[in-house]
């Protein structure tokens, strides 16, 4: 057990037991699921020097961004590979590209290396344990400084009225992660099995339709539409299925990579990192976080069933479902709902 400290720190680096990642060079993450914006002015210069016209500037916000093609993929992606990376090297890529899928949470025990799960490289096929050296090169800025996503202090808000030391929290968290690793039912691990995890129809329909009818552009937009669709289904509404702009890429991944995990294992792995990455601190307490996570678990289950019935291999269906619930969980619409609708 790492020694306790009252302040969050970044060293030593810590990885979650069982966490794995391997870049399979699918290029899936470059279809805007890590958000190909904003890029800095120096990064824009580098990119324009590499390929004139590959960036743009939003006239409303002034934010620079990489252009995407009709399929939502970055214009520098070719045959699943980043042409900038292959020509100039990893360090020449914009920070947002170098960073994905890693994150860093400073805690009193050290720096937790976290991973996003919305790329199928994190969810489908053989993967090795997280490599700390590889992660570290993604976690630093151009000057070599570590960039932090979340800081956890020595008191952790467990409910809206109670908190506990980080050491106590870490012990409880360890029990949850061990249970998930041995196949325990996720909603039970979140201690939500006796709680209402099916949202109330009257308060949630408006939210679901907002997701369903909002921005549908590219993979992230379609993912949010699917989230709204699954939420409507959970509420008992009929709703026509949205488009799946990622279906060709996912079919190719399914053809190339053997199945190595069940949907239940994919869900447990995702949920473990959703707890471990501590981003839920933004909700104010673990009590709120576990409620919203339990509902996203239910939505995951609806999506896996839908995609599997349509003929998608179960592990790939689970990869799609994780991508959707993770992208939706990061949306402003969902984060506001967690705070105001009593998720
Ligand atoms: S610059 Fe390269 S790594 Fe970044 S989104 Fe484009 S293809 Fe992907």
Coordinates of C-alpha atoms and ligand atoms in Angstrom, one line a residue:
X1 CA 0.0 0.0 0.0
X2 CA 1.5 3.4 -0.9
X3 CA 2.1 5.7 2.0
X4 CA -0.5 8.3 2.8
X5 CA 0.0 12.0 2.2
X6 CA -2.3 15.0 2.6
X7 CA -1.5 16.3 -0.8
X8 CA -2.1 14.9 -4.2
X9 CA 1.0 13.9 -6.2
X10 CA 2.0 12.5 -9.6
X11 CA 4.7 10.1 -8.6
X12 CA 4.9 7.2 -8.4
X13 CA 2.8 6.3 -11.4
X14 CA 0.1 3.9 -10.6
X15 CA -1.8 1.6 -13.1
X16 CA -5.0 -0.2 -12.3
X17 CA -4.5 -3.9 -12.0
X18 CA -5.9 -5.6 -15.1
X19 CA -5.9 -2.4 -17.2
X20 CA -4.7 -3.1 -20.7
X21 CA -4.1 -1.2 -24.0
X22 CA -2.6 -1.8 -27.4
X23 CA -2.8 0.5 -30.4
X24 CA -3.9 -1.7 -33.3
X25 CA -3.6 1.3 -35.7
X26 CA -7.3 1.1 -36.7
X27 CA -7.4 4.8 -37.0
X28 CA -10.7 4.7 -35.2
X29 CA -9.7 7.2 -32.6
X30 CA -9.0 9.7 -35.5
X31 CA -12.7 9.7 -36.5
X32 CA -13.1 12.5 -34.0
X33 CA -13.8 10.3 -31.0
X34 CA -10.9 12.0 -29.1
X35 CA -12.2 15.3 -30.4
X36 CA -9.8 16.8 -33.0
X37 CA -10.0 20.2 -31.5
X38 CA -8.8 22.5 -30.2
X39 CA -5.3 22.7 -31.6
X40 CA -2.9 25.5 -30.6
X41 CA -1.5 28.2 -32.9
X42 CA 2.0 26.6 -33.0
X43 CA 0.4 23.2 -33.7
X44 CA -1.6 24.7 -36.5
X45 CA 1.7 26.1 -38.0
X46 CA 3.3 22.6 -37.9
X47 CA 0.2 21.0 -39.4
X48 CA -0.1 23.6 -42.2
X49 CA 3.6 23.2 -42.9
X50 CA 3.0 19.5 -43.3
X51 CA -0.1 19.8 -45.4
X52 CA -1.5 23.1 -46.5
X53 CA -5.2 23.5 -45.8
X54 CA -5.5 20.6 -43.3
X55 CA -6.7 22.9 -40.5
X56 CA -9.5 25.5 -40.0
X57 CA -10.5 28.1 -37.6
X58 CA -14.0 28.3 -36.1
X59 CA -15.3 31.9 -36.9
X60 CA -17.4 32.0 -33.8
X61 CA -15.0 30.7 -31.2
X62 CA -11.6 31.4 -32.9
X63 CA -10.7 27.7 -32.1
X64 CA -8.3 26.0 -34.5
X65 CA -9.1 22.5 -35.6
X66 CA -8.2 19.7 -38.0
X67 CA -10.4 19.2 -41.0
X68 CA -12.3 15.9 -41.3
X69 CA -13.5 14.1 -44.4
X70 CA -17.1 13.0 -45.2
X71 CA -16.6 9.9 -43.0
X72 CA -15.6 12.0 -40.0
X73 CA -12.0 10.9 -40.1
X74 CA -9.1 13.4 -39.8
X75 CA -7.8 14.4 -43.3
X76 CA -4.3 13.3 -42.2
X77 CA -5.5 9.7 -41.7
X78 CA -4.6 7.3 -44.6
X79 CA -5.2 3.6 -44.6
X80 CA -5.7 3.7 -40.8
X81 CA -2.4 5.5 -40.2
X82 CA -1.6 9.0 -39.2
X83 CA 0.5 10.4 -42.1
X84 CA 2.0 13.1 -39.8
X85 CA 3.0 10.4 -37.3
X86 CA 4.6 8.2 -40.0
X87 CA 6.4 11.1 -41.7
X88 CA 7.5 13.3 -38.8
X89 CA 7.1 11.2 -35.7
X90 CA 4.9 10.9 -32.6
X91 CA 6.1 14.2 -31.1
X92 CA 5.0 16.3 -34.1
X93 CA 1.3 15.4 -33.6
X94 CA -1.0 17.9 -31.8
X95 CA -1.3 17.4 -28.0
X96 CA -4.8 16.1 -28.2
X97 CA -3.7 13.3 -30.5
X98 CA -0.6 12.4 -28.5
X99 CA -2.7 12.3 -25.3
X100 CA -5.4 9.8 -26.4
X101 CA -6.4 7.4 -24.8
X102 CA -4.4 8.3 -21.6
X103 CA -5.2 10.5 -18.7
X104 CA -3.6 11.3 -15.3
X105 CA -5.2 11.7 -11.9
X106 CA -3.1 13.1 -9.1
X107 CA -3.9 11.4 -5.8
X108 CA -2.3 11.3 -2.3
X109 CA -0.9 7.8 -3.4
X110 CA 0.6 8.9 -6.7
X111 CA -0.4 9.6 -10.3
X112 CA -3.0 7.2 -11.6
X113 CA -2.6 6.5 -15.3
X114 CA -6.1 6.2 -16.8
X115 CA -7.4 5.2 -20.2
X116 CA -10.4 6.0 -22.2
X117 CA -12.4 3.1 -23.6
X118 CA -14.1 4.6 -26.5
X119 CA -11.6 3.4 -29.1
X120 CA -11.9 -0.4 -29.9
X121 CA -8.1 -0.7 -29.4
X122 CA -9.0 -0.5 -25.7
X123 CA -11.8 -3.0 -25.9
X124 CA -11.4 -5.6 -28.8
X125 CA -8.7 -8.2 -29.2
X126 CA -5.5 -9.0 -27.4
X127 CA -4.0 -6.2 -25.3
X128 CA -1.0 -6.0 -23.0
X129 CA -0.9 -4.4 -19.6
X130 CA -0.5 -0.6 -19.6
X131 CA 3.1 0.3 -20.4
X132 CA 4.1 3.2 -18.1
X133 CA 6.9 4.5 -20.3
X134 CA 4.6 4.5 -23.3
X135 CA 1.9 6.2 -21.3
X136 CA 4.3 8.8 -19.9
X137 CA 5.2 10.2 -23.4
X138 CA 1.5 10.8 -24.0
X139 CA 1.0 12.5 -20.6
X140 CA 3.5 15.3 -21.1
X141 CA 3.2 18.6 -23.0
X142 CA 5.8 19.7 -25.5
X143 CA 8.1 20.8 -22.7
X144 CA 7.9 17.5 -20.9
X145 CA 5.6 18.7 -18.1
X146 CA 3.0 16.2 -16.9
X147 CA -0.6 17.4 -17.6
X148 CA -3.2 16.4 -15.0
X149 CA -6.8 15.7 -15.7
X150 CA -8.0 15.3 -12.1
X151 CA -6.7 16.0 -8.6
X152 CA -8.0 14.1 -5.6
X153 CA -7.2 15.5 -2.2
X154 CA -7.0 13.7 1.1
X155 CA -10.8 13.9 1.7
X156 CA -13.1 12.2 -0.8
X157 CA -16.8 13.1 -1.0
X158 CA -18.6 9.7 -0.6
X159 CA -22.1 11.2 -0.3
X160 CA -23.4 14.7 -0.5
X161 CA -23.1 15.0 3.3
X162 CA -20.2 12.7 4.2
X163 CA -16.6 12.3 3.2
X164 CA -13.8 10.0 4.0
X165 CA -10.0 9.9 3.9
X166 CA -8.4 9.0 0.6
X167 CA -6.9 5.9 2.3
X168 CA -10.4 4.7 3.3
X169 CA -11.8 5.5 -0.1
X170 CA -9.0 3.6 -1.7
X171 CA -9.8 0.5 0.4
X172 CA -13.5 0.7 -0.6
X173 CA -12.6 1.3 -4.2
X174 CA -10.2 -1.7 -4.2
X175 CA -13.1 -3.9 -3.1
X176 CA -15.3 -2.7 -5.9
X177 CA -12.6 -3.2 -8.5
X178 CA -11.8 -6.7 -7.2
X179 CA -15.5 -7.6 -7.4
X180 CA -15.7 -6.3 -11.0
X181 CA -12.6 -8.2 -11.9
X182 CA -14.2 -11.4 -10.7
X183 CA -17.4 -10.9 -12.7
X184 CA -19.7 -9.4 -10.1
X185 CA -22.8 -7.7 -11.4
X186 CA -21.9 -4.1 -12.0
X187 CA -25.1 -2.5 -10.7
X188 CA -24.6 -4.6 -7.5
X189 CA -21.0 -3.4 -7.2
X190 CA -22.3 0.1 -7.4
X191 CA -24.7 -0.8 -4.6
X192 CA -27.6 0.3 -6.8
X193 CA -29.4 -3.1 -7.1
X194 CA -32.1 -2.0 -4.6
X195 CA -32.2 1.5 -5.9
X196 CA -34.1 2.9 -8.9
X197 CA -31.8 2.5 -11.8
X198 CA -34.5 2.8 -14.4
X199 CA -35.1 6.5 -15.1
X200 CA -38.5 8.0 -14.5
X201 CA -40.3 8.4 -17.8
X202 CA -41.7 11.9 -17.3
X203 CA -38.4 13.5 -16.4
X204 CA -36.1 11.6 -18.8
X205 CA -38.0 11.6 -22.0
X206 CA -37.1 15.2 -22.8
X207 CA -33.4 14.5 -22.1
X208 CA -33.5 11.4 -24.2
X209 CA -35.0 13.3 -27.1
X210 CA -32.4 16.0 -26.8
X211 CA -29.7 13.3 -27.3
X212 CA -31.7 11.7 -30.1
X213 CA -32.3 14.9 -32.1
X214 CA -29.1 16.9 -31.2
X215 CA -25.9 17.1 -33.1
X216 CA -25.6 14.1 -35.4
X217 CA -22.3 15.0 -37.1
X218 CA -19.8 12.2 -37.5
X219 CA -19.1 9.4 -35.0
X220 CA -19.6 11.5 -31.8
X221 CA -22.9 12.9 -33.0
X222 CA -24.2 9.5 -34.0
X223 CA -23.0 8.0 -30.7
X224 CA -25.1 10.6 -28.8
X225 CA -28.1 9.9 -31.0
X226 CA -27.7 6.2 -30.2
X227 CA -27.5 7.0 -26.5
X228 CA -30.8 8.9 -26.8
X229 CA -32.3 6.0 -28.7
X230 CA -31.3 3.5 -26.0
X231 CA -32.6 5.8 -23.3
X232 CA -35.9 6.0 -25.1
X233 CA -36.0 2.2 -25.4
X234 CA -35.3 1.9 -21.7
X235 CA -38.2 4.3 -21.0
X236 CA -40.4 2.1 -23.1
X237 CA -40.7 4.2 -26.3
X238 CA -40.4 2.9 -29.8
X239 CA -37.7 4.7 -31.7
X240 CA -36.2 4.1 -35.2
X241 CA -32.5 3.2 -35.0
X242 CA -30.0 6.0 -35.9
X243 CA -27.2 5.5 -38.4
X244 CA -23.9 3.8 -37.4
X245 CA -21.2 5.7 -39.4
X246 CA -18.6 3.5 -37.7
X247 CA -20.1 0.2 -39.0
X248 CA -17.6 -0.4 -41.8
X249 CA -14.6 0.2 -39.5
X250 CA -16.1 -2.0 -36.8
X251 CA -16.8 -4.8 -39.3
X252 CA -13.2 -4.6 -40.4
X253 CA -12.0 -4.8 -36.8
X254 CA -14.4 -7.8 -36.2
X255 CA -12.9 -9.5 -39.3
X256 CA -9.3 -8.9 -38.2
X257 CA -9.3 -9.5 -34.5
X258 CA -10.4 -12.6 -32.5
X259 CA -12.8 -12.2 -29.7
X260 CA -11.0 -12.2 -26.4
X261 CA -13.7 -11.0 -24.0
X262 CA -17.4 -11.1 -23.3
X263 CA -19.6 -8.1 -23.1
X264 CA -19.8 -8.5 -19.3
X265 CA -16.0 -8.4 -19.1
X266 CA -15.8 -5.3 -21.4
X267 CA -18.4 -3.6 -19.2
X268 CA -16.6 -4.5 -16.0
X269 CA -13.3 -3.2 -17.4
X270 CA -14.9 0.1 -18.5
X271 CA -16.7 0.6 -15.2
X272 CA -13.5 -0.1 -13.3
X273 CA -11.7 2.7 -15.1
X274 CA -14.7 5.0 -14.8
X275 CA -14.3 4.6 -11.0
X276 CA -10.5 4.5 -11.0
X277 CA -10.0 7.7 -13.1
X278 CA -11.8 9.8 -10.5
X279 CA -13.3 12.0 -13.1
X280 CA -16.6 11.5 -11.2
X281 CA -15.3 13.9 -8.6
X282 CA -16.7 16.5 -10.9
X283 CA -20.2 15.4 -9.9
X284 CA -19.5 16.3 -6.3
X285 CA -19.8 12.9 -4.7
X286 CA -19.5 9.1 -5.4
X287 CA -23.2 8.9 -4.5
X288 CA -24.2 10.9 -7.6
X289 CA -21.6 9.2 -9.7
X290 CA -22.7 5.7 -8.9
X291 CA -26.3 6.6 -9.8
X292 CA -25.4 8.0 -13.1
X293 CA -23.0 5.1 -13.8
X294 CA -25.7 2.6 -13.0
X295 CA -28.0 4.2 -15.6
X296 CA -25.2 4.1 -18.2
X297 CA -24.7 0.4 -17.4
X298 CA -28.4 -0.1 -18.2
X299 CA -28.0 1.8 -21.5
X300 CA -24.9 -0.3 -22.3
X301 CA -27.0 -3.4 -21.9
X302 CA -29.7 -2.1 -24.2
X303 CA -27.1 -1.2 -26.9
X304 CA -25.3 -4.6 -26.7
X305 CA -28.6 -6.4 -27.1
X306 CA -29.6 -4.2 -30.1
X307 CA -26.3 -4.6 -31.9
X308 CA -26.0 -8.3 -31.2
X309 CA -29.5 -9.0 -32.5
X310 CA -28.4 -7.2 -35.7
X311 CA -25.6 -9.7 -36.2
X312 CA -22.6 -7.9 -34.6
X313 CA -20.2 -10.2 -32.7
X314 CA -20.9 -9.7 -29.0
X315 CA -17.5 -8.3 -28.1
X316 CA -17.7 -5.8 -30.9
X317 CA -21.2 -4.9 -29.9
X318 CA -19.9 -4.2 -26.5
X319 CA -17.1 -2.1 -27.9
X320 CA -19.7 0.0 -29.7
X321 CA -21.8 0.3 -26.6
X322 CA -18.9 1.4 -24.5
X323 CA -17.9 4.0 -27.0
X324 CA -21.4 5.4 -26.9
X325 CA -21.9 5.5 -23.1
X326 CA -18.4 6.9 -22.7
X327 CA -18.9 9.7 -25.3
X328 CA -22.4 10.5 -23.8
X329 CA -21.0 10.5 -20.3
X330 CA -18.5 13.2 -21.3
X331 CA -21.2 15.4 -22.9
X332 CA -22.4 18.6 -21.3
X333 CA -26.0 17.4 -21.7
X334 CA -25.4 14.3 -19.6
X335 CA -23.3 16.1 -17.0
X336 CA -25.9 18.7 -16.5
X337 CA -28.6 16.0 -16.2
X338 CA -26.6 14.2 -13.5
X339 CA -26.6 17.4 -11.5
X340 CA -30.1 18.6 -12.1
X341 CA -32.3 15.6 -12.8
X342 CA -31.1 13.6 -9.7
X343 CA -29.6 10.8 -11.7
Ligands
LIG1 S1 -3.3 14.3 -36.8 FE1 -2.9 12.1 -36.9 S2 -3.3 11.3 -34.8 FE2 -4.3 13.4 -34.9 S3 -6.4 13.0 -35.6 FE3 -5.2 13.4 -37.5 S4 -4.6 11.3 -38.2 FE4 -5.2 11.1 -36.0

